[in-house]
Amino acid sequence: MRYLNTVYVRQHRARVQCRRGSLLVSSPEGSQRIPIEAVDALVVLGGAQITMQAIDACVQRGVRVAALKRGGAVRFTVSPATSGNVHLRSALFQAAMDPSRSLDLSRAVVAAKLQNSGIVVSRWSRDEKNPEKSDGLAGRSEMIRARIARLAEAETGDHVRGIEGDAARIYFRALGEVLASSPLPFTARTRRPPRDLVNAMLGFCCGLLVTECIGAVESMGLNHQMGFFHRPRSGRPSLALDLAEEFRALTDRFVVFLVRRRQLNPDSFEETPGGGVYLNGDGRTQPVFCAGCNFPHGRWRVPEQRWQDTTTDRMGRAQGGGDPASDPEPSRGTVGDAIGSGHIAGTSFTGRPSRLSSVCASLSDGCSAHLRHCRHQQERRCPAETAFRHL
């Protein structure tokens, strides 16, 4: 597995052009030339611009381009032509339209998110020096984890979303307690627009996470707009948002890391007439350059930007017919183990959190197994109903 080389263009007046096989990034502070062959992804932040010639050159060379608004919301993504096969995408569409399978996958997504949220709050409790405050955080961690068992009783997607919302309320109260004595306090989660400094950072880091998940989904030949927990809606990257759910608590932990160490201060933000608060050019630099802090993956520790790289590698292993669980198992969960246990096939939900092979790996694994069976039987069709029996 290798690191993905991602270029972040953050300056407001920066302009990305293509010159003789290289990306030329020009700004009032100067210019820099970057060979396209050395780039895997290009992320344009805020008011930075990119020419159509540069976009075309990136697409021709397999470089994914993403543009984010100041608050971190994804403005657009441009990817090379989708790889994979039509049977895999058809299986994804049919699974998303099947209420039973969609419900099972939604349960798995939320179970993974709640598991990570509980772990993060438990870590905050362990690091807290005030015994009374530590006990309070530990209690909130247990309350979040207790919601996982309730997912087995959920009969509709709306019920699952209600459980997730209830756990999120407890989680953000814990986040407020953690940052109560920090220079940047947090009272409540606000979006569109973010109303305070911490919410601005949470939204921005979440946007970076979603762009990575979009790239991971597209690299497997799946449609990032066809999700399960996040129902399909025009313009929404639903499947990428599903994959991002389990990592949200870890990105929040990263934001707390920045706030506690005073990596960001009020000068890193700017206010808009509508009451929104956003990171300015210098403020957007810190989350990008500080993201090299290590997070666990199995017995090893990997930088945060490799989470999605790890996911993509396991997806590729599954699509190729290998075993996505052959990698060292991470200490945090994702959706794949729950799906691999049979949840996508319509069996009962056990509430067990899943691991890092994710939705795409299970879809790819099931469809690839069926394709091998089809080739053996000289069949051409790959109905999703048969494909998912192999999970």
Short mmCIF file of C-alpha atoms in Angstrom, two decimals, residues 19-264:
data_model
loop_
_atom_site.label_atom_id
_atom_site.label_comp_id
_atom_site.label_asym_id
_atom_site.label_seq_id
_atom_site.Cartn_x
_atom_site.Cartn_y
_atom_site.Cartn_z
CA ARG A 19 1.78 23.83 -18.61
CA ARG A 20 3.78 21.19 -20.48
CA GLY A 21 2.58 18.19 -18.53
CA SER A 22 2.76 19.91 -15.15
CA LEU A 23 0.35 21.74 -12.88
CA LEU A 24 1.33 25.39 -12.48
CA VAL A 25 -0.09 26.88 -9.27
CA SER A 26 0.13 30.69 -9.38
CA SER A 27 -0.64 33.06 -6.50
CA PRO A 28 0.36 36.58 -5.39
CA GLU A 29 3.13 34.97 -3.35
CA GLY A 30 4.68 33.23 -6.37
CA SER A 31 4.21 30.10 -8.46
CA GLN A 32 5.02 26.42 -8.18
CA ARG A 33 5.20 23.72 -10.82
CA ILE A 34 4.09 20.17 -9.91
CA PRO A 35 4.41 17.19 -12.31
CA ILE A 36 0.98 15.65 -12.89
CA GLU A 37 2.52 12.16 -12.76
CA ALA A 38 3.36 12.78 -9.09
CA VAL A 39 -0.22 13.68 -8.13
CA ASP A 40 -3.09 11.33 -7.25
CA ALA A 41 -5.66 13.94 -6.23
CA LEU A 42 -6.08 17.71 -6.42
CA VAL A 43 -8.26 19.54 -3.86
CA VAL A 44 -9.10 23.21 -4.49
CA LEU A 45 -10.22 25.07 -1.36
CA GLY A 46 -12.26 28.23 -0.99
CA GLY A 47 -11.79 30.83 -3.71
CA ALA A 48 -8.90 29.14 -5.52
CA GLN A 49 -9.50 28.55 -9.24
CA ILE A 50 -8.61 25.86 -11.76
CA THR A 51 -8.74 26.08 -15.55
CA MET A 52 -10.57 23.64 -17.81
CA GLN A 53 -7.25 22.71 -19.41
CA ALA A 54 -5.91 21.69 -16.00
CA ILE A 55 -9.05 19.68 -15.23
CA ASP A 56 -8.80 17.92 -18.60
CA ALA A 57 -5.13 17.10 -18.05
CA CYS A 58 -5.89 15.68 -14.60
CA VAL A 59 -8.74 13.52 -15.89
CA GLN A 60 -6.62 12.21 -18.76
CA ARG A 61 -3.95 11.08 -16.29
CA GLY A 62 -6.33 9.63 -13.71
CA VAL A 63 -6.03 12.46 -11.18
CA ARG A 64 -9.20 13.14 -9.17
CA VAL A 65 -10.15 16.82 -8.80
CA ALA A 66 -12.33 18.12 -5.96
CA ALA A 67 -13.42 21.64 -5.04
CA LEU A 68 -14.59 22.57 -1.54
CA LYS A 69 -16.42 25.63 -0.29
CA ARG A 70 -15.05 27.64 2.60
CA GLY A 71 -17.09 25.65 5.10
CA GLY A 72 -15.84 22.31 3.78
CA ALA A 73 -18.92 21.40 1.73
CA VAL A 74 -18.09 19.60 -1.51
CA ARG A 75 -18.68 21.92 -4.46
CA PHE A 76 -17.87 19.38 -7.16
CA THR A 77 -15.66 16.41 -7.94
CA VAL A 78 -14.24 15.38 -11.29
CA SER A 79 -12.97 11.83 -11.75
CA PRO A 80 -11.70 9.76 -14.68
CA ALA A 81 -14.13 7.45 -16.44
CA THR A 82 -15.57 4.96 -13.96
CA SER A 83 -13.89 1.58 -13.96
CA GLY A 84 -15.44 -1.69 -12.87
CA ASN A 85 -18.32 -3.53 -14.49
CA VAL A 86 -21.98 -2.82 -15.03
CA HIS A 87 -23.03 -5.86 -12.99
CA LEU A 88 -21.40 -4.43 -9.88
CA ARG A 89 -23.20 -1.11 -10.26
CA SER A 90 -26.45 -2.90 -11.01
CA ALA A 91 -26.06 -4.93 -7.82
CA LEU A 92 -25.50 -1.71 -5.87
CA PHE A 93 -28.63 -0.09 -7.32
CA GLN A 94 -30.81 -3.13 -6.62
CA ALA A 95 -29.52 -3.43 -3.06
CA ALA A 96 -30.20 0.26 -2.42
CA MET A 97 -33.76 -0.11 -3.72
CA ASP A 98 -34.44 -3.22 -1.62
CA PRO A 99 -35.92 -1.99 1.71
CA SER A 100 -34.69 -4.99 3.69
CA ARG A 101 -31.08 -4.85 2.48
CA SER A 102 -30.96 -1.09 2.69
CA LEU A 103 -32.17 -1.29 6.29
CA ASP A 104 -29.51 -3.85 7.22
CA LEU A 105 -26.77 -1.73 5.68
CA SER A 106 -28.08 1.38 7.41
CA ARG A 107 -27.91 -0.48 10.71
CA ALA A 108 -24.33 -1.50 9.98
CA VAL A 109 -23.31 2.06 9.07
CA VAL A 110 -24.78 3.48 12.28
CA ALA A 111 -23.37 0.65 14.42
CA ALA A 112 -19.88 1.44 13.16
CA LYS A 113 -20.38 5.15 13.78
CA LEU A 114 -21.67 4.64 17.32
CA GLN A 115 -18.85 2.25 18.12
CA ASN A 116 -16.24 4.81 17.09
CA SER A 117 -18.10 7.62 18.84
CA GLY A 118 -18.17 5.63 22.07
CA ILE A 119 -14.46 4.85 21.79
CA VAL A 120 -13.54 8.49 21.20
CA VAL A 121 -15.62 9.71 24.16
CA SER A 122 -14.05 6.97 26.28
CA ARG A 123 -10.60 8.25 25.28
CA TRP A 124 -11.60 11.76 26.30
CA SER A 125 -12.76 10.37 29.63
CA ARG A 126 -9.44 8.61 30.14
CA ASP A 127 -7.48 11.80 29.38
CA GLU A 128 -9.61 13.99 31.66
CA LYS A 129 -7.85 14.93 34.91
CA ASN A 130 -11.02 15.98 36.75
CA PRO A 131 -12.48 12.74 38.26
CA GLU A 132 -16.06 14.03 38.25
CA LYS A 133 -15.84 15.16 34.65
CA SER A 134 -14.13 11.92 33.66
CA ASP A 135 -16.95 9.86 35.16
CA GLY A 136 -19.50 11.96 33.29
CA LEU A 137 -17.76 11.36 29.97
CA ALA A 138 -17.48 7.64 30.71
CA GLY A 139 -21.21 7.54 31.33
CA ARG A 140 -21.92 9.26 28.03
CA SER A 141 -19.68 6.76 26.26
CA GLU A 142 -21.71 3.89 27.68
CA MET A 143 -24.95 5.62 26.70
CA ILE A 144 -23.75 5.92 23.11
CA ARG A 145 -22.70 2.27 22.95
CA ALA A 146 -26.03 1.20 24.46
CA ARG A 147 -27.75 2.63 21.39
CA ILE A 148 -26.06 -0.01 19.22
CA ALA A 149 -28.25 -2.74 20.70
CA ARG A 150 -31.37 -0.72 19.85
CA LEU A 151 -30.53 -0.93 16.15
CA ALA A 152 -31.67 -4.56 16.11
CA GLU A 153 -35.18 -3.36 16.93
CA ALA A 154 -35.27 -0.71 14.20
CA GLU A 155 -37.85 -1.63 11.56
CA THR A 156 -37.40 1.30 9.17
CA GLY A 157 -34.63 3.54 7.94
CA ASP A 158 -36.22 6.49 9.73
CA HIS A 159 -36.05 4.54 13.00
CA VAL A 160 -32.33 3.94 12.41
CA ARG A 161 -31.80 7.63 11.72
CA GLY A 162 -33.68 8.46 14.90
CA ILE A 163 -31.34 6.26 16.96
CA GLU A 164 -28.34 7.86 15.27
CA GLY A 165 -29.69 11.33 16.03
CA ASP A 166 -30.25 10.46 19.68
CA ALA A 167 -26.68 9.16 20.00
CA ALA A 168 -25.34 12.24 18.19
CA ARG A 169 -27.07 14.47 20.75
CA ILE A 170 -25.26 12.64 23.58
CA TYR A 171 -21.98 12.70 21.67
CA PHE A 172 -21.97 16.44 21.00
CA ARG A 173 -22.80 17.14 24.63
CA ALA A 174 -19.68 15.18 25.51
CA LEU A 175 -17.73 17.21 22.95
CA GLY A 176 -18.98 20.40 24.59
CA GLU A 177 -17.79 19.17 28.00
CA VAL A 178 -14.36 18.34 26.62
CA LEU A 179 -13.91 21.82 25.13
CA ALA A 180 -15.60 23.72 27.97
CA SER A 181 -12.29 25.03 29.33
CA SER A 182 -10.59 25.44 25.94
CA PRO A 183 -9.94 28.79 24.23
CA LEU A 184 -12.54 27.82 21.60
CA PRO A 185 -15.63 26.52 23.47
CA PHE A 186 -18.33 24.43 21.79
CA THR A 187 -22.04 24.64 22.65
CA ALA A 188 -23.98 22.88 19.88
CA ARG A 189 -23.48 21.47 16.38
CA THR A 190 -24.50 24.00 13.73
CA ARG A 191 -24.20 23.81 9.96
CA ARG A 192 -25.12 25.80 6.87
CA PRO A 193 -23.61 28.03 8.07
CA PRO A 194 -21.43 27.08 11.05
CA ARG A 195 -22.01 29.58 13.84
CA ASP A 196 -18.77 29.29 15.82
CA LEU A 197 -15.11 28.46 15.41
CA VAL A 198 -15.28 24.78 16.38
CA ASN A 199 -18.21 24.12 14.04
CA ALA A 200 -16.24 25.74 11.22
CA MET A 201 -13.40 23.26 11.80
CA LEU A 202 -15.75 20.29 12.13
CA GLY A 203 -17.43 21.13 8.83
CA PHE A 204 -14.17 21.74 6.99
CA CYS A 205 -12.54 18.49 8.11
CA CYS A 206 -15.73 16.59 7.30
CA GLY A 207 -15.63 18.00 3.77
CA LEU A 208 -12.07 16.77 3.30
CA LEU A 209 -13.13 13.35 4.57
CA VAL A 210 -16.07 13.13 2.15
CA THR A 211 -13.87 13.97 -0.86
CA GLU A 212 -11.56 11.08 0.06
CA CYS A 213 -14.53 8.73 0.39
CA ILE A 214 -15.85 9.82 -3.01
CA GLY A 215 -12.49 8.93 -4.52
CA ALA A 216 -12.47 5.55 -2.76
CA VAL A 217 -15.97 4.73 -4.02
CA GLU A 218 -15.27 5.82 -7.59
CA SER A 219 -12.01 3.86 -7.66
CA MET A 220 -14.08 0.70 -7.16
CA GLY A 221 -16.41 1.50 -10.04
CA LEU A 222 -19.38 2.23 -7.79
CA ASN A 223 -21.75 5.19 -7.91
CA HIS A 224 -21.08 7.50 -4.96
CA GLN A 225 -24.63 8.90 -5.13
CA MET A 226 -26.41 5.60 -4.41
CA GLY A 227 -26.36 5.15 -0.63
CA PHE A 228 -28.21 3.26 2.08
CA PHE A 229 -28.26 5.21 5.34
CA HIS A 230 -28.19 8.47 3.37
CA ARG A 231 -30.99 7.96 0.89
CA PRO A 232 -30.29 8.89 -2.75
CA ARG A 233 -30.98 12.52 -3.53
CA SER A 234 -29.99 14.69 -6.45
CA GLY A 235 -26.50 16.10 -5.92
CA ARG A 236 -25.82 14.20 -2.69
CA PRO A 237 -22.85 11.76 -2.55
CA SER A 238 -24.91 9.33 -0.46
CA LEU A 239 -22.63 6.27 -0.56
CA ALA A 240 -19.57 8.40 0.19
CA LEU A 241 -21.43 9.91 3.14
CA ASP A 242 -22.27 6.39 4.34
CA LEU A 243 -18.58 5.48 4.28
CA ALA A 244 -17.64 8.73 6.01
CA GLU A 245 -20.01 8.18 8.94
CA GLU A 246 -17.72 5.83 10.83
CA PHE A 247 -14.77 8.22 10.53
CA ARG A 248 -16.59 11.33 11.72
CA ALA A 249 -15.78 10.78 15.39
CA LEU A 250 -12.11 10.36 14.51
CA THR A 251 -12.06 13.63 12.56
CA ASP A 252 -13.78 15.28 15.54
CA ARG A 253 -11.04 13.90 17.75
CA PHE A 254 -8.54 15.49 15.38
CA VAL A 255 -10.31 18.86 15.74
CA VAL A 256 -10.13 18.56 19.54
CA PHE A 257 -6.43 17.79 19.14
CA LEU A 258 -5.94 21.07 17.24
CA VAL A 259 -7.99 23.14 19.69
CA ARG A 260 -6.33 21.78 22.82
CA ARG A 261 -2.86 22.43 21.43
CA ARG A 262 -3.84 25.92 20.27
CA GLN A 263 -2.96 25.15 16.67
CA LEU A 264 -5.84 27.43 15.71
#
